[in-house]
mmCIF file of C-alpha atoms in Angstrom:
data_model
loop_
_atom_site.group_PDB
_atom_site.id
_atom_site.type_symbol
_atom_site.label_atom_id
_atom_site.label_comp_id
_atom_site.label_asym_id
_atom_site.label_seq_id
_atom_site.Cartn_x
_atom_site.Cartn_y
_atom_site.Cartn_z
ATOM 1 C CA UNK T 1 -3.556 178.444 142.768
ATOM 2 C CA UNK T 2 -5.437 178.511 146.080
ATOM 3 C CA UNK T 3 -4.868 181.103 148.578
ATOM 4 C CA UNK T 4 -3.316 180.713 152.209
ATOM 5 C CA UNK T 5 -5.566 182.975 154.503
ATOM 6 C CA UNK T 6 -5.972 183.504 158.231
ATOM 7 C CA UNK T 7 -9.249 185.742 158.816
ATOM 8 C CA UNK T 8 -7.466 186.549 162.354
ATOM 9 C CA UNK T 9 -4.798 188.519 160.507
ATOM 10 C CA UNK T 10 -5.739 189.156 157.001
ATOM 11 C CA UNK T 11 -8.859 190.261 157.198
ATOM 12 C CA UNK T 12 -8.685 194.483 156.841
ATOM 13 C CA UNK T 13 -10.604 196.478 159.232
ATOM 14 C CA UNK T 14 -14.109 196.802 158.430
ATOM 15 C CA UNK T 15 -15.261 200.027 160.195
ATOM 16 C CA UNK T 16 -17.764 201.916 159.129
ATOM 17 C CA UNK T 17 -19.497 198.672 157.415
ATOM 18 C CA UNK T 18 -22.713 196.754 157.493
ATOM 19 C CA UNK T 19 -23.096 193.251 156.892
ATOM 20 C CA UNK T 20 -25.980 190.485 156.920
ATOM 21 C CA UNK T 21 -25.256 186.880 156.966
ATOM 22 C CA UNK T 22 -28.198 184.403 156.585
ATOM 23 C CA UNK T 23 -27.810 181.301 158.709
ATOM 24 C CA UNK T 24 -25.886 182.581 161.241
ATOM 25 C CA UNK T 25 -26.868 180.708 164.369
ATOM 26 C CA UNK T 26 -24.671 177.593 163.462
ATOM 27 C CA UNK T 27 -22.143 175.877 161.474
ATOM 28 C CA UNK T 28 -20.551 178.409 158.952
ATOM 29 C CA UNK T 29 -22.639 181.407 159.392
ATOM 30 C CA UNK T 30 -22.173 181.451 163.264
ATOM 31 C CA UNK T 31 -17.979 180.953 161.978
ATOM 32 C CA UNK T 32 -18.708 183.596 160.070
ATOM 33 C CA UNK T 33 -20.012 186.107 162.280
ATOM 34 C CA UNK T 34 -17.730 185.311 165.007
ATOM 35 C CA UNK T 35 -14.620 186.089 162.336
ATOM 36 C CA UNK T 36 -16.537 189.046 161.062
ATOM 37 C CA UNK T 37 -17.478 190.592 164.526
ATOM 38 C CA UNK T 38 -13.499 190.699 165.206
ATOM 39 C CA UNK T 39 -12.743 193.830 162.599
ATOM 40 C CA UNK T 40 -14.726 196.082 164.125
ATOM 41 C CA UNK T 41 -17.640 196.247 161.342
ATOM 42 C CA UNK T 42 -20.285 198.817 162.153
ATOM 43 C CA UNK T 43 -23.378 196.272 163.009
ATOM 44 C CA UNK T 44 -23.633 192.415 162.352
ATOM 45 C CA UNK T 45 -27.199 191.243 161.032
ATOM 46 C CA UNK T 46 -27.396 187.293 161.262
ATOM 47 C CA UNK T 47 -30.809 185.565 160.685
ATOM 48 C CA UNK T 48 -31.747 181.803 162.061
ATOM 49 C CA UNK T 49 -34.680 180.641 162.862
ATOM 50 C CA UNK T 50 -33.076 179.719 166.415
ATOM 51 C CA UNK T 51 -33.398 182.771 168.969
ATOM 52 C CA UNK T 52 -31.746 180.870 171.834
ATOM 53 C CA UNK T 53 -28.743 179.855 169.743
ATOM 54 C CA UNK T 54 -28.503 184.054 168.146
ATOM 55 C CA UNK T 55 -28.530 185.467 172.035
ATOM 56 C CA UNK T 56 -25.967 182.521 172.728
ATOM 57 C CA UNK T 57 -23.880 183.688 170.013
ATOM 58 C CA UNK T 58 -24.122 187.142 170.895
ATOM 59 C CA UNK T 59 -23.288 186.883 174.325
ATOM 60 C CA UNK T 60 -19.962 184.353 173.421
ATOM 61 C CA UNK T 61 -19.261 187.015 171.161
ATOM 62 C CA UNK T 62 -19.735 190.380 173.472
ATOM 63 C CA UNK T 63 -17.680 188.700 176.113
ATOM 64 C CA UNK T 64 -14.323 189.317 173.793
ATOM 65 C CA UNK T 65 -15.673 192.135 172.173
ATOM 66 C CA UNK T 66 -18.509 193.814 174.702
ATOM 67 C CA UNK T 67 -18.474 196.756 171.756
ATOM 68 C CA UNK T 68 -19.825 194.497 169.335
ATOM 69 C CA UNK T 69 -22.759 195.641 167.282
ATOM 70 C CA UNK T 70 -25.185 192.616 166.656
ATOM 71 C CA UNK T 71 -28.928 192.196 165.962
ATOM 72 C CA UNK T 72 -30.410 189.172 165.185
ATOM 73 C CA UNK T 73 -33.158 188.567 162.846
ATOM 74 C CA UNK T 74 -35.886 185.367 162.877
ATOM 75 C CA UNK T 75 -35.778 184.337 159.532
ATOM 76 C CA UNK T 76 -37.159 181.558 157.711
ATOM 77 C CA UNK T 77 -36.398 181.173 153.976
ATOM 78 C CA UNK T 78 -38.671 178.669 153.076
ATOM 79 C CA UNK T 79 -41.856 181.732 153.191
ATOM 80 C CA UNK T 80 -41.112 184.662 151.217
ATOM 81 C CA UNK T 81 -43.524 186.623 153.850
ATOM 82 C CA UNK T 82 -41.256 185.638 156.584
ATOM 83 C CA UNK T 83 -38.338 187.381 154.271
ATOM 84 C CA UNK T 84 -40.513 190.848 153.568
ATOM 85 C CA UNK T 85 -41.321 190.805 157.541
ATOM 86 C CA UNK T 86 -38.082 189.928 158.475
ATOM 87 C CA UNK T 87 -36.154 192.640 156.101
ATOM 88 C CA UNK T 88 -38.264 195.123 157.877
ATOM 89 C CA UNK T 89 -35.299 194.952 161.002
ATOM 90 C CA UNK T 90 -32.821 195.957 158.250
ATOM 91 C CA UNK T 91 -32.466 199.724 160.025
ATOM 92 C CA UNK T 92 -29.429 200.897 158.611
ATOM 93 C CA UNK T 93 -28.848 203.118 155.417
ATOM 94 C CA UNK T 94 -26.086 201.305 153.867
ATOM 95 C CA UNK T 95 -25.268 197.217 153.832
ATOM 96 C CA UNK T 96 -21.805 196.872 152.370
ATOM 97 C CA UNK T 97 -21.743 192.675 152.858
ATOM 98 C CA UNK T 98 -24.382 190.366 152.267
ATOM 99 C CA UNK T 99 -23.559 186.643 152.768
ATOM 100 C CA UNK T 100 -26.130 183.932 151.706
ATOM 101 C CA UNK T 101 -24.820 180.974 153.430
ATOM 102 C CA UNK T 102 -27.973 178.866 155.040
ATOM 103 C CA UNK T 103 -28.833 176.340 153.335
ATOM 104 C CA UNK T 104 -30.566 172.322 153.034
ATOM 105 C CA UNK T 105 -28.529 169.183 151.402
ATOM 106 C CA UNK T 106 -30.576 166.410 150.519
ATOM 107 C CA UNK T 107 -33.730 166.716 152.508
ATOM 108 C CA UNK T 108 -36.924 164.173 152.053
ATOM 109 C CA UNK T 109 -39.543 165.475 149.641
ATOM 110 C CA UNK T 110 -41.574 168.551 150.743
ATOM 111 C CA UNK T 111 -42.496 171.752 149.573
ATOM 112 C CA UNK T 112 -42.217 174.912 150.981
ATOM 113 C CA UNK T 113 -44.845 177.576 152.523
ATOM 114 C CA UNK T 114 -45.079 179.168 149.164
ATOM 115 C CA UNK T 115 -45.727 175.356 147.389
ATOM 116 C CA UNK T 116 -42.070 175.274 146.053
ATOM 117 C CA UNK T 117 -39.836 172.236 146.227
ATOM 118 C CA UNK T 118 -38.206 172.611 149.497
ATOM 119 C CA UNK T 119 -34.617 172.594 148.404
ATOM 120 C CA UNK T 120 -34.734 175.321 145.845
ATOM 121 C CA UNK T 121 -37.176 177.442 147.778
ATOM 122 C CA UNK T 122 -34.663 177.581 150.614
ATOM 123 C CA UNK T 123 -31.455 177.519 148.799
ATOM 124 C CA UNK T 124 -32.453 179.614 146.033
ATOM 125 C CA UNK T 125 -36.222 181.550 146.239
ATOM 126 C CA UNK T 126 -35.663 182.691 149.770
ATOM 127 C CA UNK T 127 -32.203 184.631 149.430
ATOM 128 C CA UNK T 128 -33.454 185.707 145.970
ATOM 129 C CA UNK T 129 -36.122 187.607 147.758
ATOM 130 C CA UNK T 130 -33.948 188.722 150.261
ATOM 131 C CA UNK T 131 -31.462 190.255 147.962
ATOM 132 C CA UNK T 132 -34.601 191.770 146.512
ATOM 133 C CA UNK T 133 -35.632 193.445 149.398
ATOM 134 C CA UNK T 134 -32.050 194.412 150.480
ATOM 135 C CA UNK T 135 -30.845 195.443 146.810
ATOM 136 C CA UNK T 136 -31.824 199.332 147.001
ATOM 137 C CA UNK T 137 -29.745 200.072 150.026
ATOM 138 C CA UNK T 138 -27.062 197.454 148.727
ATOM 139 C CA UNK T 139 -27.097 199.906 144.907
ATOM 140 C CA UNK T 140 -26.909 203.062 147.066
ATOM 141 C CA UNK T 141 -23.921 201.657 149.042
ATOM 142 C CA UNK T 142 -22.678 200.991 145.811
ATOM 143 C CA UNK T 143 -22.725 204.820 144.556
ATOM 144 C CA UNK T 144 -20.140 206.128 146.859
ATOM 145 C CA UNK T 145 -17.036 206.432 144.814
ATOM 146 C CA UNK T 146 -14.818 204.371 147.648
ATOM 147 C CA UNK T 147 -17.624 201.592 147.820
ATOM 148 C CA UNK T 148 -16.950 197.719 147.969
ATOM 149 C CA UNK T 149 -20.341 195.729 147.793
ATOM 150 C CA UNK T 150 -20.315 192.533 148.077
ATOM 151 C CA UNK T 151 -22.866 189.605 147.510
ATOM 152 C CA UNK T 152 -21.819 185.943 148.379
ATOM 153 C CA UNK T 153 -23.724 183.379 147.929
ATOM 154 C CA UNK T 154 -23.041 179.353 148.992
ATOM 155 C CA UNK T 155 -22.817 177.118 146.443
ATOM 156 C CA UNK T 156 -21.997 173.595 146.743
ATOM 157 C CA UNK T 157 -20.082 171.494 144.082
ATOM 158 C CA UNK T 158 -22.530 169.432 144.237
ATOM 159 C CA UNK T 159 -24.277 171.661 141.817
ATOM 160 C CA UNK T 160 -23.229 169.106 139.030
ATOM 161 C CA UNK T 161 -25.884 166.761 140.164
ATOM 162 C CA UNK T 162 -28.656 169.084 138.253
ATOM 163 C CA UNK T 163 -31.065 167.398 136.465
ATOM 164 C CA UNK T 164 -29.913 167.586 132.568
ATOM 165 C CA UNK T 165 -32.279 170.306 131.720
ATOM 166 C CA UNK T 166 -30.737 172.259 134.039
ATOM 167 C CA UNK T 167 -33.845 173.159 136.255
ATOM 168 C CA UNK T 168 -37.237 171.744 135.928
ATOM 169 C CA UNK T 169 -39.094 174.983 136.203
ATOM 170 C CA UNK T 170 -42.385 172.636 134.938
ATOM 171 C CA UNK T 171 -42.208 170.755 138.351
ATOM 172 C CA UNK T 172 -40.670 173.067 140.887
ATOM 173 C CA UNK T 173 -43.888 173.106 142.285
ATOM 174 C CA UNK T 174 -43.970 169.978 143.153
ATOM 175 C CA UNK T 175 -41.695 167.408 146.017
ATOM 176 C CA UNK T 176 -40.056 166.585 142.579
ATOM 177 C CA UNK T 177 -39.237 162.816 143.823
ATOM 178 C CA UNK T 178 -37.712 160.229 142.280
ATOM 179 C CA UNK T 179 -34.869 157.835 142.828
ATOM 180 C CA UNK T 180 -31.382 159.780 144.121
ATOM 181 C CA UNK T 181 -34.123 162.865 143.647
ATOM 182 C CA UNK T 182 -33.003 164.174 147.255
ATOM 183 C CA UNK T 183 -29.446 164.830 145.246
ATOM 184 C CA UNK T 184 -30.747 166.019 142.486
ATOM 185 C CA UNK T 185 -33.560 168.424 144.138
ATOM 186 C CA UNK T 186 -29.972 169.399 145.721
ATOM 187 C CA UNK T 187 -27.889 170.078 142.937
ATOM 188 C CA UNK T 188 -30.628 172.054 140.634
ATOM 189 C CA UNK T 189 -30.810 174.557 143.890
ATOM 190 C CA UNK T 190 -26.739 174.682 144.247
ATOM 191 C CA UNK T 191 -26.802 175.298 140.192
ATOM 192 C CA UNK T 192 -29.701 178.178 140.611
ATOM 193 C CA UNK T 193 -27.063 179.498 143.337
ATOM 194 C CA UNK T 194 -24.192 179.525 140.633
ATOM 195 C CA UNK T 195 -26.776 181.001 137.688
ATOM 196 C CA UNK T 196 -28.020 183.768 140.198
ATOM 197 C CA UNK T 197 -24.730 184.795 141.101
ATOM 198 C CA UNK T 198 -23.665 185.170 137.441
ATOM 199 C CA UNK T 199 -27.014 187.242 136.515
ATOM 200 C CA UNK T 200 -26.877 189.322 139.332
ATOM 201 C CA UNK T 201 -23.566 190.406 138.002
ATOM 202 C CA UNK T 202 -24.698 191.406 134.850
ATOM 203 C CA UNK T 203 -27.330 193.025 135.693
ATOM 204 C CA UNK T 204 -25.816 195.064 138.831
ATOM 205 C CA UNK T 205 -22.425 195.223 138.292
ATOM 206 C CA UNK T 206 -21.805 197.787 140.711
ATOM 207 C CA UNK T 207 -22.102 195.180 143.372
ATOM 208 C CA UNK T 208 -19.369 192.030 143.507
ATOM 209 C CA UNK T 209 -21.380 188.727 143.014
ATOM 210 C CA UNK T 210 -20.145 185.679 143.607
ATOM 211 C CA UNK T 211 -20.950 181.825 144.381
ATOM 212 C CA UNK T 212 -18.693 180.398 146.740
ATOM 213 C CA UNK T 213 -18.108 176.954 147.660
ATOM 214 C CA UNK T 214 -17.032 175.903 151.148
ATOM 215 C CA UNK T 215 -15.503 173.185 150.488
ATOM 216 C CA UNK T 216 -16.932 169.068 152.230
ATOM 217 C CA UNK T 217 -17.692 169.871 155.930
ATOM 218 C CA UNK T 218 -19.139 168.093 158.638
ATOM 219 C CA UNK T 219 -21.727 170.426 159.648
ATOM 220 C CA UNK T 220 -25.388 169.697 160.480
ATOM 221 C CA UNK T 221 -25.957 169.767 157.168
ATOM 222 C CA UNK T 222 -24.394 165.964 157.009
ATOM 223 C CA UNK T 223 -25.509 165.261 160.530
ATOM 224 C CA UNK T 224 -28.978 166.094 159.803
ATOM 225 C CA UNK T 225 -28.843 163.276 157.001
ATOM 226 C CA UNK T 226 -30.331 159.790 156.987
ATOM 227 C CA UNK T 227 -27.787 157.604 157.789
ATOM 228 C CA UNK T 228 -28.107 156.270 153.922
ATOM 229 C CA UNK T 229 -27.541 160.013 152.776
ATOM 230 C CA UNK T 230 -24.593 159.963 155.518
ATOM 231 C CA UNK T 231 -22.889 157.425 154.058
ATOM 232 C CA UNK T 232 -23.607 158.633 150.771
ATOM 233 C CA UNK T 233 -21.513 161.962 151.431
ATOM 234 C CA UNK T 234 -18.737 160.214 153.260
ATOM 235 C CA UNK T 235 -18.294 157.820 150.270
ATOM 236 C CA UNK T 236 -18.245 160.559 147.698
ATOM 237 C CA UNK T 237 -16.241 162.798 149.442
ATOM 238 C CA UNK T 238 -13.482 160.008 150.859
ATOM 239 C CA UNK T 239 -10.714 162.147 152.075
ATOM 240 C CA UNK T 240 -11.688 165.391 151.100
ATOM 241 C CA UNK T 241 -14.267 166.764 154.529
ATOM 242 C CA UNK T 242 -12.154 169.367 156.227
ATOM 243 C CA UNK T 243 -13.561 171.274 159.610
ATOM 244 C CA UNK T 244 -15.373 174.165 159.809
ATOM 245 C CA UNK T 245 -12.521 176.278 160.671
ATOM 246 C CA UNK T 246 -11.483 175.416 157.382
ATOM 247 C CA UNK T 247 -14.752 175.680 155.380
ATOM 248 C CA UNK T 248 -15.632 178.995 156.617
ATOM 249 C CA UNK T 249 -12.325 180.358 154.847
ATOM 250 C CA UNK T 250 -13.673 180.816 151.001
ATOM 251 C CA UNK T 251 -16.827 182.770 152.047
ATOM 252 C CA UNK T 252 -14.676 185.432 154.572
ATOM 253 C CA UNK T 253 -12.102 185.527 151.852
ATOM 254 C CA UNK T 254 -14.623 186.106 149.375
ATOM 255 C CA UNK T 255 -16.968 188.780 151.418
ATOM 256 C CA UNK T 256 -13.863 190.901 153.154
ATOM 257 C CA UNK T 257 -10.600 190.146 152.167
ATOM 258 C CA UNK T 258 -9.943 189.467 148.418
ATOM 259 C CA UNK T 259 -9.356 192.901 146.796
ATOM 260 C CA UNK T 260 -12.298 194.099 144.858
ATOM 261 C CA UNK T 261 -10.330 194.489 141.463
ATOM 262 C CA UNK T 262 -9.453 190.981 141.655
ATOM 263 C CA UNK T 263 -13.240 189.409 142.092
ATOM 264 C CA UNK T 264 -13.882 188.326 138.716
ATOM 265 C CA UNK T 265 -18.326 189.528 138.820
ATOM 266 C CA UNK T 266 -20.101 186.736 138.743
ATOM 267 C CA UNK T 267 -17.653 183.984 139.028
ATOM 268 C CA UNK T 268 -18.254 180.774 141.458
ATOM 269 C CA UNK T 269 -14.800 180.342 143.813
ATOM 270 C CA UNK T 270 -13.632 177.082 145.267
ATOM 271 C CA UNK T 271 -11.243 177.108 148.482
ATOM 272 C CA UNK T 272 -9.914 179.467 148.573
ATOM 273 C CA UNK T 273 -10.508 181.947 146.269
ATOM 274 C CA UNK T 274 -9.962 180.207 143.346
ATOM 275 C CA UNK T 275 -12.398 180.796 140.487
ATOM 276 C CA UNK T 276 -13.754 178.185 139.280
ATOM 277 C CA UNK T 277 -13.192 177.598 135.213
ATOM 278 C CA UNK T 278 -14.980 174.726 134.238
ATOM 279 C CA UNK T 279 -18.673 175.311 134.063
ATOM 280 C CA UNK T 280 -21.196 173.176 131.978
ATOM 281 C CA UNK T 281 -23.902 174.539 129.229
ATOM 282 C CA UNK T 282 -26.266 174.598 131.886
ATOM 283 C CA UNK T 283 -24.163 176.856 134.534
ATOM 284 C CA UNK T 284 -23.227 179.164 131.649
ATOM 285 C CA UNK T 285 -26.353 179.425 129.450
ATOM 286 C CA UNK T 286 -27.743 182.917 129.260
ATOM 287 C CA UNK T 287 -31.484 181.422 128.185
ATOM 288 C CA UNK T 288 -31.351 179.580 131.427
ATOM 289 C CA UNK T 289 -29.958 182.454 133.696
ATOM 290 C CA UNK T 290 -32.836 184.861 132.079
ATOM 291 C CA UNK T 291 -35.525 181.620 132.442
ATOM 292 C CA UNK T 292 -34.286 181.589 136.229
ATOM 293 C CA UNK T 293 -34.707 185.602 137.057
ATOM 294 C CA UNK T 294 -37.837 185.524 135.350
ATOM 295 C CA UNK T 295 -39.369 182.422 137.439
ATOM 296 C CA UNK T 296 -38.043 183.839 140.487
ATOM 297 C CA UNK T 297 -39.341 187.537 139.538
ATOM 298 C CA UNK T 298 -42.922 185.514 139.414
ATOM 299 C CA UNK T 299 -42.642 183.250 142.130
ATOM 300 C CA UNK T 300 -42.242 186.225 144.540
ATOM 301 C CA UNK T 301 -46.267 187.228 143.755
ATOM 302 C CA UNK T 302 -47.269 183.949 144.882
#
């Protein structure tokens, strides 16, 4: 059973806290820190790649609530140097929310900075390295006895369009393409969001995990398409987009308002808040969730 949820009202104050969303200069991460900003959290971090769009939001933002505590940070998840550098702004001693919600959906063959397919080096590598570099403050957050750490991470349901190994760790270093490989190159990232989540669970479970999916919106994401990849989404998703008032509701529920006791560590959640139950062999094999910690752990040295 879904949840109804109005981040205006239900969200609880947030004093005192410390949050970082990635992606936050449009679509759902700007939602996101907009909603966020309104509960009084302690500081904001939002990373982009877009300054004029961050000191736009900041200044739409200050003008309801001139208190507001915000620093951006240039990121750019397809270099893992960008992520060290950029993790370096981090000044606080305590990060109580961390929301990894930028993302790509079906881009063109290309690889990263690092070499990596571009898909799962942004979706996936890049916020792996980031919760990396963020995890010791995130575990000593997490010691307090009154502590509530979260991690979300996007997810897309699109994750089912893995290949059927699952990932194809032999290739990943290269554009990976083939025919409807934009989709697939898609879904292998959104399933290495769903694994992650699960593993970092297990292996931190002082900290909330979880994968979230938004739900079908029509954010740049989409608009940035081809218009064959356009109509490929609209078709698939016939009467089911919603706006992003909407699709920004699973993530805030996930990251502030759901009570911590009820987060079920290392579960993916479809709008809103419901966990999802039916996961294939791929999504809930251990081999593959240690196979994907241990190719990130190595991918971060190159």
């Amino acid at each position: 059973m879904t949840v109804k949820f109005n981040p205006d009202t239900d969200i609880p104050s947030l004093k005192g806290k410390v949050i970082f969303i990635t992606g936050g200069t449009a679509g759902l991460g700007s939602a996101s820190v907009t909603a966020l900003a309104k509960h009084e959290p302690a500081h904001i971090y939002f990373s982009g790649r877009n300054t004029a769009a961050a000191e736009k939001l900041i200044a739409s933002i200050k003008k309801d609530l001139p208190e507001a505590q915000l620093t951006f940070v240039n990121l750019d998840l397809t270099s893992i140097a960008s992520v060290n550098t950029a993790t370096q702004q981090f000044k606080h001693d305590r990060l109580d929310i961390l929301m990894c919600n930028a993302g790509v959906m079906g881009t063109p063959p290309q690889l990263s900075k690092d070499g990596w397919e571009i898909q799962f080096a942004t979706n996936h590598l890049g916020h792996a390295a980031l919760i990396k570099q963020l995890l010791p403050v995130l575990l000593k957050t997490a010691e307090a006895p009154d502590s509530d750490v979260r991690i979300v991470i996007n997810t897309s349901e699109g994750w089912t369009m893995h290949p059927k190994k699952g990932i194809d760790f032999d290739t990943l270093n290269t554009t990976q393409d083939a025919p409807f490989g934009n989709w697939v190159r898609y879904g292998q990232s959104k399933l290495a969001n769903v694994i992650y989540a699960r593993e970092l669970a297990r292996r931190y479970p002082s900290i909330k995990s979880a994968a979230v999916h938004p739900g079908i919106i029509n954010t740049g994401l989409v608009g940035n398409l081809s218009l064959g990849n356009r109509l490929f989404v609209r078709a698939t998703t016939i009467g089911r987009m919603v706006p992003l008032e909407q699709g920004v509701l699973n993530q805030l529920y996930l990251s502030a308002c759901m009570k911590k006791e009820d987060i079920v560590n290392g579960s993916t959640y479809y709008p809103v808040g419901k966990e999802l139950q039916k996961l294939d062999d791929a999504a809930t094999s251990q081999e593959l969730a240690t196979k994907l910690w241990d190719w990130t752990e190595k991918a971060f040295q190159v």
